[in-house]
């Protein structure tokens, strides 16, 4: 069975493919066509993940998986949240804006959230899950791995930013990792 990975973000795609490349999974992965772009009109991560999975599945008549994720910063009352992608025009620009908004406030607590949804070919959602990773926003970027806000997101339990972690460590502790750990057993049950 084919599963369309419904994302246009190359960083996310790489991580989603790594979770879905599991010897016990028989899904053949395929990429969403670039021209198929779904407007994120939902008010929660889960609503937007469901919207993306459902619309892409229906448009192509295939199974689809989507991820909606972002960073909730305590001192900014949860911003940028579901607007994390729309917070700036490039990863660097989004990081600079977030650091500027935070200034030198000592309240650096934040959490990454990831919602994942899977839709069947008629668009009906069959699986949905959410994962959270708590951390802190640094004063300046550290590390060169990962993507997005990774260089400023520090995880105290690992004493590293996401961008300093080897891929397998981020894979195990991140919001996306937590979401996929819950999703994979259910996805294995879905396949014939
Ligand atoms: P798709 O909707 O096509 O999947 P997108 O980048 O628009 O791609 P989102 O709307 O879910 O995806 O926005 C997520 C934002 O949060 C985006 O700016 C990402 O860079 C950032 N983000 C999500 N997960 C991240 C992670 O693991 N590390 C760093 N930044 C992350």
Coordinates of C-alpha atoms and ligand atoms in Angstrom, one line a residue:
X1 CA 0.0 0.0 0.0
X2 CA 1.2 3.5 -0.8
X3 CA 1.3 6.3 1.8
X4 CA 1.7 9.9 0.6
X5 CA 3.9 11.9 2.9
X6 CA 2.0 15.2 2.9
X7 CA 4.7 17.8 3.6
X8 CA 6.6 20.5 1.7
X9 CA 9.2 20.9 4.5
X10 CA 12.4 19.0 3.6
X11 CA 13.6 18.8 7.3
X12 CA 10.3 17.2 8.4
X13 CA 10.2 14.9 5.4
X14 CA 13.6 13.5 6.2
X15 CA 12.5 12.8 9.8
X16 CA 9.1 11.4 8.8
X17 CA 10.7 9.0 6.3
X18 CA 13.1 7.8 9.0
X19 CA 10.2 6.9 11.3
X20 CA 8.3 5.3 8.5
X21 CA 11.2 3.2 7.3
X22 CA 10.6 0.4 9.8
X23 CA 11.1 -3.2 8.8
X24 CA 7.7 -4.1 10.2
X25 CA 5.9 -1.5 8.0
X26 CA 4.9 -2.5 4.5
X27 CA 3.9 1.0 3.3
X28 CA 5.6 2.2 0.1
X29 CA 6.3 5.9 0.7
X30 CA 5.6 8.6 -1.9
X31 CA 6.0 12.3 -1.9
X32 CA 3.2 14.8 -2.1
X33 CA 3.3 16.7 -5.5
X34 CA 4.8 20.2 -4.8
X35 CA 1.9 22.0 -6.5
X36 CA -0.7 20.5 -4.1
X37 CA -0.6 23.0 -1.2
X38 CA -3.2 22.9 1.6
X39 CA -4.2 26.1 3.4
X40 CA -3.8 25.6 7.2
X41 CA -7.1 27.1 8.5
X42 CA -7.3 25.1 11.7
X43 CA -6.9 26.5 15.2
X44 CA -4.9 23.6 16.6
X45 CA -2.0 21.5 15.6
X46 CA -4.2 18.4 15.4
X47 CA -6.9 20.2 13.3
X48 CA -4.2 21.3 10.8
X49 CA -2.6 17.9 10.7
X50 CA -6.0 16.3 9.9
X51 CA -6.8 19.0 7.3
X52 CA -3.5 18.4 5.5
X53 CA -3.8 14.6 5.6
X54 CA -7.4 14.6 4.6
X55 CA -7.2 17.1 1.7
X56 CA -4.1 15.4 0.2
X57 CA -5.7 11.9 0.5
X58 CA -8.9 13.1 -1.2
X59 CA -7.1 15.0 -3.9
X60 CA -4.9 12.0 -4.9
X61 CA -7.3 9.2 -3.9
X62 CA -4.5 7.7 -1.8
X63 CA -3.5 7.1 1.9
X64 CA -1.8 10.2 3.3
X65 CA 0.2 11.2 6.5
X66 CA 0.6 14.8 7.6
X67 CA 2.5 16.5 10.4
X68 CA 1.6 19.9 11.9
X69 CA 4.1 21.1 14.4
X70 CA 5.5 24.2 16.1
X71 CA 7.0 25.9 19.1
X72 CA 5.1 27.2 22.1
X73 CA 7.0 29.8 24.1
X74 CA 5.8 30.5 27.6
X75 CA 6.9 34.1 27.8
X76 CA 5.1 34.8 24.5
X77 CA 1.9 33.2 25.8
X78 CA 2.4 30.2 23.5
X79 CA 3.4 32.0 20.4
X80 CA 4.4 31.4 17.6
X81 CA 2.5 28.1 18.1
X82 CA 0.5 27.0 15.1
X83 CA 1.9 30.1 13.3
X84 CA 5.5 28.8 13.7
X85 CA 6.0 28.4 9.9
X86 CA 4.4 31.8 9.2
X87 CA 6.5 33.6 11.8
X88 CA 9.1 34.6 9.2
X89 CA 10.3 33.9 5.7
X90 CA 13.3 31.7 6.4
X91 CA 14.6 29.6 9.3
X92 CA 17.2 32.2 10.1
X93 CA 14.6 35.0 10.0
X94 CA 12.2 33.1 12.3
X95 CA 14.9 32.4 14.8
X96 CA 16.0 36.1 14.8
X97 CA 12.4 37.3 15.3
X98 CA 11.9 34.9 18.2
X99 CA 15.1 35.9 19.9
X100 CA 14.3 39.6 19.4
X101 CA 10.7 39.1 20.9
X102 CA 12.2 37.3 23.9
X103 CA 15.0 39.8 24.5
X104 CA 16.8 39.0 27.7
X105 CA 13.9 37.7 29.7
X106 CA 15.0 35.0 32.1
X107 CA 11.7 33.1 31.4
X108 CA 13.0 30.8 28.6
X109 CA 10.6 27.8 28.9
X110 CA 9.1 26.4 25.8
X111 CA 7.7 23.2 24.2
X112 CA 7.7 21.8 20.7
X113 CA 4.5 20.1 19.7
X114 CA 3.9 17.7 16.9
X115 CA 0.5 16.4 15.7
X116 CA 0.4 13.6 13.1
X117 CA -2.7 12.4 11.2
X118 CA -3.3 9.6 8.7
X119 CA -6.2 9.7 6.3
X120 CA -7.6 7.0 4.1
X121 CA -8.2 7.6 0.3
X122 CA -11.7 9.1 0.9
X123 CA -10.2 11.7 3.3
X124 CA -11.5 10.1 6.5
X125 CA -9.0 10.3 9.4
X126 CA -8.1 6.9 10.7
X127 CA -5.2 7.8 13.1
X128 CA -4.2 10.9 15.0
X129 CA -1.6 11.5 17.7
X130 CA 0.3 14.3 19.4
X131 CA 3.8 14.5 20.9
X132 CA 5.4 17.2 23.1
X133 CA 9.0 17.9 24.0
X134 CA 9.8 20.4 26.7
X135 CA 12.8 22.7 26.6
X136 CA 14.3 26.2 26.7
X137 CA 15.0 28.9 24.2
X138 CA 18.7 29.8 24.3
X139 CA 20.0 33.4 23.9
X140 CA 21.9 32.5 20.7
X141 CA 21.9 29.5 18.2
X142 CA 24.0 26.4 18.9
X143 CA 24.7 23.5 16.6
X144 CA 24.3 22.8 12.9
X145 CA 22.1 19.8 12.6
X146 CA 18.4 19.5 12.1
X147 CA 16.2 22.3 10.7
X148 CA 13.9 25.1 11.6
X149 CA 14.2 26.4 15.2
X150 CA 16.5 23.5 16.2
X151 CA 19.6 25.6 17.0
X152 CA 17.8 27.7 19.7
X153 CA 15.8 24.8 21.3
X154 CA 17.8 23.4 24.3
X155 CA 16.7 20.1 25.9
X156 CA 17.9 20.0 29.5
X157 CA 17.6 16.2 29.8
X158 CA 20.2 15.8 27.0
X159 CA 22.2 19.0 27.7
X160 CA 22.1 19.8 24.0
X161 CA 20.1 21.8 21.5
X162 CA 18.1 19.8 18.9
X163 CA 20.7 21.0 16.4
X164 CA 23.6 19.6 18.5
X165 CA 22.0 16.1 18.8
X166 CA 22.9 13.2 16.6
X167 CA 19.9 12.4 14.5
X168 CA 19.1 9.3 16.5
X169 CA 19.0 11.2 19.7
X170 CA 16.6 13.9 18.3
X171 CA 14.6 11.0 16.8
X172 CA 14.2 9.5 20.3
X173 CA 13.3 12.5 22.4
X174 CA 11.7 15.1 20.1
X175 CA 8.0 16.0 19.8
X176 CA 7.9 14.2 16.5
X177 CA 9.6 11.1 18.0
X178 CA 7.1 11.0 20.8
X179 CA 4.2 11.3 18.4
X180 CA 5.6 8.6 16.1
X181 CA 6.3 6.2 19.0
X182 CA 2.5 6.3 19.7
X183 CA 1.5 6.1 16.0
X184 CA 3.7 3.3 14.7
X185 CA 2.1 0.4 16.6
X186 CA -1.3 1.6 15.4
X187 CA -0.1 2.0 11.8
X188 CA 1.3 -1.6 11.8
X189 CA -2.3 -2.8 12.8
X190 CA -3.8 -0.9 9.8
X191 CA -1.9 -2.7 7.1
X192 CA -3.2 -5.9 5.6
Ligands
LIG1 P1 4.2 21.4 5.8 O1 3.0 22.1 6.3 O2 4.3 21.3 4.4 O3 4.4 20.1 6.5 P2 5.6 23.5 7.2 O4 7.0 23.9 7.4 O5 4.6 24.6 6.7 O6 5.5 22.3 6.3 P3 4.1 23.5 9.8 O7 3.0 24.4 9.3 O8 3.8 22.3 10.6 O9 5.0 22.9 8.6 O10 5.2 24.4 10.5 C1 6.1 23.9 11.4 C2 7.1 25.0 11.8 O11 7.7 24.6 13.0 C3 8.1 25.2 10.8 O12 8.6 26.6 10.8 C4 9.2 24.3 11.2 O13 10.5 24.7 10.8 C5 9.1 24.3 12.8 N1 9.4 23.0 13.3 C6 8.6 21.9 13.3 N2 9.2 20.8 13.8 C7 10.5 21.3 14.1 C8 11.6 20.6 14.5 O14 11.7 19.3 14.8 N3 12.7 21.4 14.7 C9 12.8 22.7 14.4 N4 11.7 23.3 13.9 C10 10.6 22.6 13.7

